[in-house]
mmCIF file of C-alpha atoms in Angstrom:
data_model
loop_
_atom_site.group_PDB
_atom_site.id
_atom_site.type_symbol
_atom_site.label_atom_id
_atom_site.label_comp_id
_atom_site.label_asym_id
_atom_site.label_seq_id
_atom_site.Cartn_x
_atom_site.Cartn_y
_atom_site.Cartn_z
ATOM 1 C CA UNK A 165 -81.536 5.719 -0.600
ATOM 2 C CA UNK A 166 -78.190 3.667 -0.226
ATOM 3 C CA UNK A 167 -75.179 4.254 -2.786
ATOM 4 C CA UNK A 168 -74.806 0.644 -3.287
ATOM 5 C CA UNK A 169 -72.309 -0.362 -6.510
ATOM 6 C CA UNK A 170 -72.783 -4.133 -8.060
ATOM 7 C CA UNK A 171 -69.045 -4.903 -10.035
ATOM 8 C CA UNK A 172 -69.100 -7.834 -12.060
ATOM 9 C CA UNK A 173 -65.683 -9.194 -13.611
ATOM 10 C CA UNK A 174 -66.704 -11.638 -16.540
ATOM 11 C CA UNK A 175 -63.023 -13.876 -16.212
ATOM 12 C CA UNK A 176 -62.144 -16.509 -18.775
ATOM 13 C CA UNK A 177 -61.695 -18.721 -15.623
ATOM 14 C CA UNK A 178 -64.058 -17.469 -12.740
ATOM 15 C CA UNK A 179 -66.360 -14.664 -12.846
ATOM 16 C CA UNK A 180 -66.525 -12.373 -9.750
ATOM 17 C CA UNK A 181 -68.896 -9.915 -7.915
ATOM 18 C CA UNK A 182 -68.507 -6.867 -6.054
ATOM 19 C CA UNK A 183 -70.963 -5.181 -4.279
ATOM 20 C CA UNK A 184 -69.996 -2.204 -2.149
ATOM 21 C CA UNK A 185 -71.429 1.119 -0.570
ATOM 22 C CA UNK A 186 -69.820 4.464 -1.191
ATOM 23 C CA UNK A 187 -69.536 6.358 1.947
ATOM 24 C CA UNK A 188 -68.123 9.721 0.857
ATOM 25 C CA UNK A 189 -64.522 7.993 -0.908
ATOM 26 C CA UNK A 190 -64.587 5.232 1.173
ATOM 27 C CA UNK A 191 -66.273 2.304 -0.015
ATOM 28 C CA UNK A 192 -67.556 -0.269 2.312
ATOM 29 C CA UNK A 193 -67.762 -4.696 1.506
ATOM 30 C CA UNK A 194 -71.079 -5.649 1.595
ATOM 31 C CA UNK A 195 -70.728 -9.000 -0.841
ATOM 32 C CA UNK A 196 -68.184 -10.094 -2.652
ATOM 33 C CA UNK A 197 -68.700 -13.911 -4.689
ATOM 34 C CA UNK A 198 -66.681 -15.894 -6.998
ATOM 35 C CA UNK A 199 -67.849 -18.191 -9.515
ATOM 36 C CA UNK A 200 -65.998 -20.981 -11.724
ATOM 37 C CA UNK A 201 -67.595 -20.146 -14.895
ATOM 38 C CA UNK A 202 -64.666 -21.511 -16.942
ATOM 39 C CA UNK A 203 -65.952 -20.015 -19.986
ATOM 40 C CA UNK A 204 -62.560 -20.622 -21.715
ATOM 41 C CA UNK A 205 -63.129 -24.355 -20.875
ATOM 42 C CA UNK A 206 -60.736 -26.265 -23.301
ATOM 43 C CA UNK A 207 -58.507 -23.635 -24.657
ATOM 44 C CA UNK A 208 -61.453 -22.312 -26.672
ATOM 45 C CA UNK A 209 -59.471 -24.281 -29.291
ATOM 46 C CA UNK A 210 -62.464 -24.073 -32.075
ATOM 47 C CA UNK A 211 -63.194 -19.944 -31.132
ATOM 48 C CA UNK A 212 -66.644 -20.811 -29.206
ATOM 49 C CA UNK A 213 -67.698 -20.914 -25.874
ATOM 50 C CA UNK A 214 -68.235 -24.647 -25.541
ATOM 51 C CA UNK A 215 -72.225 -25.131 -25.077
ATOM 52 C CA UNK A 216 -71.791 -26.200 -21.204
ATOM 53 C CA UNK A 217 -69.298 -23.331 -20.176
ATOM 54 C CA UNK A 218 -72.238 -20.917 -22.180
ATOM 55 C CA UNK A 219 -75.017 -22.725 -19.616
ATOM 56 C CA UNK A 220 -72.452 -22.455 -16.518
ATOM 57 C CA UNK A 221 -71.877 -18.176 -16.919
ATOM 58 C CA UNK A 222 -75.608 -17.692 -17.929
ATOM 59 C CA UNK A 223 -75.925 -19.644 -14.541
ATOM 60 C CA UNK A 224 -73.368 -17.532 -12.827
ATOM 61 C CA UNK A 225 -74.604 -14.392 -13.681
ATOM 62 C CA UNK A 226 -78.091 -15.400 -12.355
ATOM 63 C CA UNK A 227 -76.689 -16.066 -9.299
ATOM 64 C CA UNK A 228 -75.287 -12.829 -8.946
ATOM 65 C CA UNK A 229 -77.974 -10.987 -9.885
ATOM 66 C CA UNK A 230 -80.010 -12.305 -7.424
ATOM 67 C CA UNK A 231 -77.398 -11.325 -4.629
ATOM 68 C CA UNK A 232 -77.792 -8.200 -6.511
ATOM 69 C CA UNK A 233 -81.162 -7.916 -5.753
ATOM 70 C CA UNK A 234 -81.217 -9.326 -2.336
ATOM 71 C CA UNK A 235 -78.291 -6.270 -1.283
ATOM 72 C CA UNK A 236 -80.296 -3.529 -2.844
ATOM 73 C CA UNK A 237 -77.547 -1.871 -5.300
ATOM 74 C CA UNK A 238 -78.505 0.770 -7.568
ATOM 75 C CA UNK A 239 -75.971 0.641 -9.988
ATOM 76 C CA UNK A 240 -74.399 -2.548 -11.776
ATOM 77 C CA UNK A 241 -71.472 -2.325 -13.894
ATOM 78 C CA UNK A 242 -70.405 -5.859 -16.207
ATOM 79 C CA UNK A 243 -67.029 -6.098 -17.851
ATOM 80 C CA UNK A 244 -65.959 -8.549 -19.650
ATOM 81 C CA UNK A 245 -62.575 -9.638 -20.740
ATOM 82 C CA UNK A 246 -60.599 -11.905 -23.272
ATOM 83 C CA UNK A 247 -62.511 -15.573 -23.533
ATOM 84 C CA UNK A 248 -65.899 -12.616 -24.877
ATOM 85 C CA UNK A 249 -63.610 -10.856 -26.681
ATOM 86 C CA UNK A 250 -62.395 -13.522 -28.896
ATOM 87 C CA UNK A 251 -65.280 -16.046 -28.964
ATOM 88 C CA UNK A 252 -67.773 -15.572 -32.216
ATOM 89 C CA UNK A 253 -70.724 -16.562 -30.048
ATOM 90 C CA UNK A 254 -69.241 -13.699 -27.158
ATOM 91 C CA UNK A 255 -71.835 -11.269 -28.358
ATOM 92 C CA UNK A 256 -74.596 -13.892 -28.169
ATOM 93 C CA UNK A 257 -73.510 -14.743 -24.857
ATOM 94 C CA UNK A 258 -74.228 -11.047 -23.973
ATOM 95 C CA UNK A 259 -77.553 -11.221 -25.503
ATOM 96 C CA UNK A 260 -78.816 -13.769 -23.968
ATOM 97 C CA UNK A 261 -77.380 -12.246 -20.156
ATOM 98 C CA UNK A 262 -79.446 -9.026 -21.148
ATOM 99 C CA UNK A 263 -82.467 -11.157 -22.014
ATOM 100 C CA UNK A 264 -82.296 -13.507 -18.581
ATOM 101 C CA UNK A 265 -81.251 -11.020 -15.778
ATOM 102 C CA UNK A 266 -80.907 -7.426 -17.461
ATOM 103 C CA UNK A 267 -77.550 -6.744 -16.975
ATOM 104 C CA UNK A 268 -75.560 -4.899 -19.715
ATOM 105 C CA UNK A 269 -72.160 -6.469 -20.556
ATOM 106 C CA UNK A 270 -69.866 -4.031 -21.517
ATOM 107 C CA UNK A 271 -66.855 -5.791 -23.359
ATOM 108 C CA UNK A 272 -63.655 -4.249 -23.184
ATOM 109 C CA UNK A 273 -60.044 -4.469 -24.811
ATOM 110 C CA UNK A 274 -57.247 -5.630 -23.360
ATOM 111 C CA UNK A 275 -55.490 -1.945 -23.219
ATOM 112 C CA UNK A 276 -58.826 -0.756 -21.323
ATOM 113 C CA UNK A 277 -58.435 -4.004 -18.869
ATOM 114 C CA UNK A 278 -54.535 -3.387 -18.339
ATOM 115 C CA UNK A 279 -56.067 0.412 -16.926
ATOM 116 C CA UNK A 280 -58.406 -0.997 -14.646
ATOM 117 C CA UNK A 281 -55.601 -3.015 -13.029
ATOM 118 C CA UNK A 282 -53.047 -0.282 -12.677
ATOM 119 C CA UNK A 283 -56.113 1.541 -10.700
ATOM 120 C CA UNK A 284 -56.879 -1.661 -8.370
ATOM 121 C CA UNK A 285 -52.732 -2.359 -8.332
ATOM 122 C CA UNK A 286 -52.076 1.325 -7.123
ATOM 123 C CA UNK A 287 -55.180 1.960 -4.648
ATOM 124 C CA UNK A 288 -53.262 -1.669 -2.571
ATOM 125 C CA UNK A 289 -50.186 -1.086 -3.130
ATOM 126 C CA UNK A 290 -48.139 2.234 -2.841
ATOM 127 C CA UNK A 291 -45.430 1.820 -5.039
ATOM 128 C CA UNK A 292 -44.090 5.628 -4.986
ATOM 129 C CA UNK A 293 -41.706 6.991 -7.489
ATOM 130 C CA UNK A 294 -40.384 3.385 -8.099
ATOM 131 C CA UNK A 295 -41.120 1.633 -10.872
ATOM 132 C CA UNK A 296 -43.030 -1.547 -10.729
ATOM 133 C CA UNK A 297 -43.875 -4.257 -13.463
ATOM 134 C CA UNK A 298 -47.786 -5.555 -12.523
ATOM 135 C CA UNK A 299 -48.797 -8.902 -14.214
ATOM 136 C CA UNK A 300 -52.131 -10.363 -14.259
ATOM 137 C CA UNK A 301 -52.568 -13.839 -15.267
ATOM 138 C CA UNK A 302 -55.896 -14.476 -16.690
ATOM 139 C CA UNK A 303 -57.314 -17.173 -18.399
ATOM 140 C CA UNK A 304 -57.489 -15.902 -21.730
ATOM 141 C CA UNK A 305 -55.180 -13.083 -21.443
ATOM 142 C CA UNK A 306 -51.854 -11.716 -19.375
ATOM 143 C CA UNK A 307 -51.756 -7.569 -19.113
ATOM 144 C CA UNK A 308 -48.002 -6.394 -18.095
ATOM 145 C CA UNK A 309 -48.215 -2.653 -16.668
ATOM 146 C CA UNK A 310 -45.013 -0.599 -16.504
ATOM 147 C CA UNK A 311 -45.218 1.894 -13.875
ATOM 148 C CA UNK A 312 -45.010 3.676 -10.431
ATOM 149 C CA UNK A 313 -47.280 5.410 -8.284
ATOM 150 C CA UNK A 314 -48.629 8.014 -10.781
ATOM 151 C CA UNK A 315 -48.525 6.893 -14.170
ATOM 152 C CA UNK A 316 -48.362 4.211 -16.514
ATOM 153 C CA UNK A 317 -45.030 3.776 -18.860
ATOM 154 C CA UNK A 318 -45.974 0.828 -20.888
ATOM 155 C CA UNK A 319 -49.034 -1.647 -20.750
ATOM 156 C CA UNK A 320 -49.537 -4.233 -23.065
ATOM 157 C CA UNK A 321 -51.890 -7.620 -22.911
ATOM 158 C CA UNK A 322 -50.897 -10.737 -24.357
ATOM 159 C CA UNK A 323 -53.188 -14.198 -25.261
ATOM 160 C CA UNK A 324 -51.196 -15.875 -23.446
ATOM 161 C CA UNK A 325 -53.576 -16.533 -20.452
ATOM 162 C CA UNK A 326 -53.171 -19.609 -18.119
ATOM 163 C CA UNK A 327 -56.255 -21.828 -20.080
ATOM 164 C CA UNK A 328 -54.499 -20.928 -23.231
ATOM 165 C CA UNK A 329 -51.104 -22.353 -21.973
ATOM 166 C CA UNK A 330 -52.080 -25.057 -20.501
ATOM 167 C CA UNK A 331 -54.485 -26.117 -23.653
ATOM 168 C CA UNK A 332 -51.107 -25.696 -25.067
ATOM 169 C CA UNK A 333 -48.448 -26.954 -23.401
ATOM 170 C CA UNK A 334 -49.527 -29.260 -20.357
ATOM 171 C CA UNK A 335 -49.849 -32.852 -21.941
ATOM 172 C CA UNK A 336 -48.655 -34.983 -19.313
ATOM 173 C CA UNK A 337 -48.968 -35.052 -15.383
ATOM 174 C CA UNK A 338 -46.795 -33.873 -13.765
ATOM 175 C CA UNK A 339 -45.829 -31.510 -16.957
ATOM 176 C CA UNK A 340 -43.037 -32.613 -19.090
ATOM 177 C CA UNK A 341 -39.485 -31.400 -19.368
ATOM 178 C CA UNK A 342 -40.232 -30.900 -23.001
ATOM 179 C CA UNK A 343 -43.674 -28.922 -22.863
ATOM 180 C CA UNK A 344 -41.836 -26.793 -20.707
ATOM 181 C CA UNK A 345 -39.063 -26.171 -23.192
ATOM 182 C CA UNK A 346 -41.650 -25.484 -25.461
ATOM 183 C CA UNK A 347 -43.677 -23.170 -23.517
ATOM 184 C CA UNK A 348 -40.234 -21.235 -22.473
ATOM 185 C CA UNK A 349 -39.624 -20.983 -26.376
ATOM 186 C CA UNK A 350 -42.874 -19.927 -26.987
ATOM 187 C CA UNK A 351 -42.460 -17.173 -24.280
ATOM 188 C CA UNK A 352 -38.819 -16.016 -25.715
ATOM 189 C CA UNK A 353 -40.967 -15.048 -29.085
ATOM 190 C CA UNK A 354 -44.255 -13.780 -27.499
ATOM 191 C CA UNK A 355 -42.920 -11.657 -24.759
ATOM 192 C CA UNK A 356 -39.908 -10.294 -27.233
ATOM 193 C CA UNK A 357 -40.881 -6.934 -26.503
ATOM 194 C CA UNK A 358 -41.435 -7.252 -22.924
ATOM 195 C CA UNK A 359 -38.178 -7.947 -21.997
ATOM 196 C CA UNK A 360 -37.076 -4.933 -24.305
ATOM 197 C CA UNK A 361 -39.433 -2.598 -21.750
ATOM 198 C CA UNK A 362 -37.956 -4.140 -18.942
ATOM 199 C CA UNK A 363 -34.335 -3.283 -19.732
ATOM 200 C CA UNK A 364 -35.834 -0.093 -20.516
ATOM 201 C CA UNK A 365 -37.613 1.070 -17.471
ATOM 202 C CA UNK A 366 -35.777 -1.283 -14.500
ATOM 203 C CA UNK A 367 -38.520 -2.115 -12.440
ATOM 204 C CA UNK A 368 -37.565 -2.837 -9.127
ATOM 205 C CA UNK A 369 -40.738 -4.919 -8.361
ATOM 206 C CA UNK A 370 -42.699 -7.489 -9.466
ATOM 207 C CA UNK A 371 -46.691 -7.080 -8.384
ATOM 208 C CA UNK A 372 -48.941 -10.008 -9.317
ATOM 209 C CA UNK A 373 -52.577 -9.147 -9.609
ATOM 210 C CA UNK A 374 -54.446 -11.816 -7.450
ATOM 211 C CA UNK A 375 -55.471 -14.715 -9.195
ATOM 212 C CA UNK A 376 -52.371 -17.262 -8.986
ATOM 213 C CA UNK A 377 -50.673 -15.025 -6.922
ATOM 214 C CA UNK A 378 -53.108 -15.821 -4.304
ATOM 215 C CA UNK A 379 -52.660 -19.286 -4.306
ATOM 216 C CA UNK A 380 -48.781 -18.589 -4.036
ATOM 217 C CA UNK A 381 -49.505 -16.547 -1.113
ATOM 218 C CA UNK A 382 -51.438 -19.599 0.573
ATOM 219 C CA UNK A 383 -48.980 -21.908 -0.370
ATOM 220 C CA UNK A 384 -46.609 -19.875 1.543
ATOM 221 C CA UNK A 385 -47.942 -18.807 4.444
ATOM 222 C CA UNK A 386 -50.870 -21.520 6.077
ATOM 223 C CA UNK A 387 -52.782 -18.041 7.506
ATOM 224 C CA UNK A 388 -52.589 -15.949 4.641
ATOM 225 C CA UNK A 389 -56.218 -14.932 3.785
ATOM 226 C CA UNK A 390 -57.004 -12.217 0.473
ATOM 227 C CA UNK A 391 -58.675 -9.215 2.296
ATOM 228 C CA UNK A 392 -60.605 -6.133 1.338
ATOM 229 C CA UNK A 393 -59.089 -4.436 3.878
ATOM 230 C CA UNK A 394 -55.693 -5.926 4.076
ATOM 231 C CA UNK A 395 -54.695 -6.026 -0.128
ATOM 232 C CA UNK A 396 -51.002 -5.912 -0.103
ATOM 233 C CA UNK A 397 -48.880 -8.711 0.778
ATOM 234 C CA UNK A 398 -44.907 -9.284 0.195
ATOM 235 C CA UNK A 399 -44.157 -12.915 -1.336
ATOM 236 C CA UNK A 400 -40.318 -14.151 -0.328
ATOM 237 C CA UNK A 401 -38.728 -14.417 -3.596
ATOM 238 C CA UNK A 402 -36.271 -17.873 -2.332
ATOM 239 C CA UNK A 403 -40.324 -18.868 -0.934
ATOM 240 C CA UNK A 404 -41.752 -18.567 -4.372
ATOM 241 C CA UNK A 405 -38.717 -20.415 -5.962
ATOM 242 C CA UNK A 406 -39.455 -23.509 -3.666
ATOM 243 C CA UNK A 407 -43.464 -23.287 -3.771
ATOM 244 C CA UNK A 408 -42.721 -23.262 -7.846
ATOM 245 C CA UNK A 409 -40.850 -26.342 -7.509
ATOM 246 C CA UNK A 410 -43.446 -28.484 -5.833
ATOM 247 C CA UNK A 411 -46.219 -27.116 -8.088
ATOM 248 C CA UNK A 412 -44.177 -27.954 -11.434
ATOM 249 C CA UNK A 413 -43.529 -31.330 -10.060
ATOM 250 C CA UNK A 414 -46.278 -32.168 -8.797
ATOM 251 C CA UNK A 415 -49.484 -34.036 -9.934
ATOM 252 C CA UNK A 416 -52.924 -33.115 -10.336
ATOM 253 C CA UNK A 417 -53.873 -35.898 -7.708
ATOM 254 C CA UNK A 418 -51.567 -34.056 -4.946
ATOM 255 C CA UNK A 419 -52.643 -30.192 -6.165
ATOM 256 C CA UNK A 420 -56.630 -31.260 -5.596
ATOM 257 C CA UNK A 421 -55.823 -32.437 -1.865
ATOM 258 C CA UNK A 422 -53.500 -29.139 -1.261
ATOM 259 C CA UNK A 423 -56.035 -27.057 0.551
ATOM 260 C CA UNK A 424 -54.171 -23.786 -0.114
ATOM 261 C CA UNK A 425 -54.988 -24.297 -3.866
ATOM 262 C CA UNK A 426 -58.458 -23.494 -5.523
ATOM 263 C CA UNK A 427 -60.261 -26.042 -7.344
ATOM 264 C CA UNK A 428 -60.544 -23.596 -10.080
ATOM 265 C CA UNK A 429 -56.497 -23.533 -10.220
ATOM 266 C CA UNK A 430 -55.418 -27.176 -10.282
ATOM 267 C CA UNK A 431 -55.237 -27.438 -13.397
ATOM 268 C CA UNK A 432 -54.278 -24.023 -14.611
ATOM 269 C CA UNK A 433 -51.401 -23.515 -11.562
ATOM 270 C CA UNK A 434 -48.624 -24.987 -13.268
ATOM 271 C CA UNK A 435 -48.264 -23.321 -16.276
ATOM 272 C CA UNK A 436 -49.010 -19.756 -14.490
ATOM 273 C CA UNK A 437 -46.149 -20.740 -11.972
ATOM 274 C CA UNK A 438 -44.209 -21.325 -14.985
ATOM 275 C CA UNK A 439 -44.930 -18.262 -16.788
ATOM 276 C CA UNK A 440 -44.439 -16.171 -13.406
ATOM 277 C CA UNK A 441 -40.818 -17.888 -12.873
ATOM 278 C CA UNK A 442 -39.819 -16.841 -16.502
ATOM 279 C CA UNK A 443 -41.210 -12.863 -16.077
ATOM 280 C CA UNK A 444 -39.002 -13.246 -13.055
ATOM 281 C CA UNK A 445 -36.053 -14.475 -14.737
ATOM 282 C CA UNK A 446 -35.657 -11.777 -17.227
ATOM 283 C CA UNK A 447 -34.705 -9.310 -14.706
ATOM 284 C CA UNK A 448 -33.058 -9.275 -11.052
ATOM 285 C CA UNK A 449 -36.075 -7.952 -9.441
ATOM 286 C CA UNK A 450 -36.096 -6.901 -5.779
ATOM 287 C CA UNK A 451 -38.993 -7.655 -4.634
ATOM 288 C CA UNK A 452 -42.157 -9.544 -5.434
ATOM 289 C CA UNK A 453 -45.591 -8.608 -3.982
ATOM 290 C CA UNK A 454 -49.160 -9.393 -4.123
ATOM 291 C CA UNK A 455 -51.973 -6.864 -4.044
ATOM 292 C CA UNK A 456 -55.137 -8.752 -3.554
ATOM 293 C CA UNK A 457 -57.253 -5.874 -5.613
ATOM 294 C CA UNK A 458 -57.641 -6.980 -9.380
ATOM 295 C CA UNK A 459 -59.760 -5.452 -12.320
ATOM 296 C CA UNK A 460 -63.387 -5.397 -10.425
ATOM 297 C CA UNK A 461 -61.712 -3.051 -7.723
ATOM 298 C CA UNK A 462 -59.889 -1.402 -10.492
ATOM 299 C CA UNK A 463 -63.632 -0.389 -11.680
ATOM 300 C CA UNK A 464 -64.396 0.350 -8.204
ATOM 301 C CA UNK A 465 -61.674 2.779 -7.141
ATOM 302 C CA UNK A 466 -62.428 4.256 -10.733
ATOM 303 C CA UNK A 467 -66.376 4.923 -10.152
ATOM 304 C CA UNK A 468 -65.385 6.253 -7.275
ATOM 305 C CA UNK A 469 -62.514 8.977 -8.643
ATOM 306 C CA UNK A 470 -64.717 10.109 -11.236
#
């Protein structure tokens, strides 16, 4: 019998699957699939899952679980973050997944999802006795992980995710000197206590979690591709300033023919590049790195440890 793991990562923005083999510790791709479920499809301004972004991840997760059936794994494992955490009809949502495919959605805080992502951030990246600040930039939420190789200082995840923002704060195209000012206000009061762990701790590095990041990467170098394999990758802080620049000028017209940025991410770019640039203005970081391993390898590298 194969040893064949199905991960599922229930995003506010895209949903993504995982299917591996365990071969003693070392785990093998066999799929891997991302979806644009946009579940948090208009800010989730009312607290629901709008009734088309409901059809779309009840879609999604069919999909996937007949790629889980095709590959033959024996074990499925569903998280799911902030957009099912704060919607009222979340747990209906899960109901009715149950009901069409049988997978069980496990919904998890935002403390459990800021673990997962130290595991995925430290199996890519070996950050040593240093001490790193990891941000992930979801839709719905943003988890901000003090720490170094072995252990976690501070974590802490904020609604502040990149649907939520832009919902927000992105009214006109390209985005307005003003909405920025607002957003960076907004930030000065949210992230209050961030930037009292930061003085704190001195983290010499900034690691982004995928997502965005990604798209930074691509934006930067033509041939950068996210790998299994391959999961760390250093991003030129003067590189980031400039590819920051054209995205926060730019228009949504001139993002959609950029190849090196996701549909999924057009919209949703600007105010994560603008969120990114302020974490990186609170402190003279060193260096600022990619690891291309998120929360479903974060489960992964977990399974497998335990």
């Amino acid at each position: 019998m194969n040893n064949r793991i199905a991960i599922i990562d229930l995003g506010t923005n895209t949903f993504h699957l995982l299917i591996v083999e365990i071969n003693g510790k070392t785990p093998i791709l066999i799929h891997q699939e991302t979806i644009p479920a946009s579940l948090g499809e208009g800010g989730m301004k009312d607290g629901n899952i709008k009734s088309s972004a409901f059809e779309r991840g009840l879609e999604a997760l069919k999909q996937f679980n007949r790629q889980i059936e095709l590959h033959q794994a024996n074990k499925v494992k569903a998280l799911a973050t902030s957009a099912l955490r704060s919607a009222s009809n979340g747990a209906k949502f899960i109901d009715q997944v149950l009901s069409d495919t049988g997978i069980q959605i496990e919904l998890i805080n935002g403390d459990r999802e800021a673990e997962l992502i130290y595991s995925a951030v430290s199996a890519a990246i070996n950050m040593g006795s240093n001490t790193s600040l990891i941000m992930d930039i979801g839709g719905g939420s943003v988890e901000f992980i003090i720490c170094n190789q072995e252990q976690i200082f501070w974590k802490k995840s904020y609604d502040i995710g990149a649907a939520r923002l832009m919902n927000r704060f992105h009214h006109s195209d390209p985005i307005s000197k003003s909405d920025m000012e607002d957003l960076q206000a907004y930030l000065n009061t949210v992230l209050e206590d961030l930037k009292n762990e930061i003085q704190k701790f001195n983290p010499i590095q900034l690691i982004g979690s995928a997502g965005a990041f990604e798209t930074y990467a691509s934006l930067i170098d033509a041939n950068f591709k996210a790998s299994f394999e391959k999961p760390g990758f250093q991003i030129d802080l003067k590189e980031f300033e400039k590819i920051a620049q054209y995205i926060i000028e730019s228009k949504k017209e001139e993002r959609a023919k950029n190849p090196a940025i996701p549909e999924i991410r057009v919209n949703m770019i600007v105010v994560a590049c603008l969120l990114t640039r302020y974490v990186l203005s609170l402190h003279t970081f060193q260096e600022l790195k990619l690891s291309t391993y998120s929360m479903k390898e974060g489960i992964l590298f977990e399974m497998i440890k335990n």
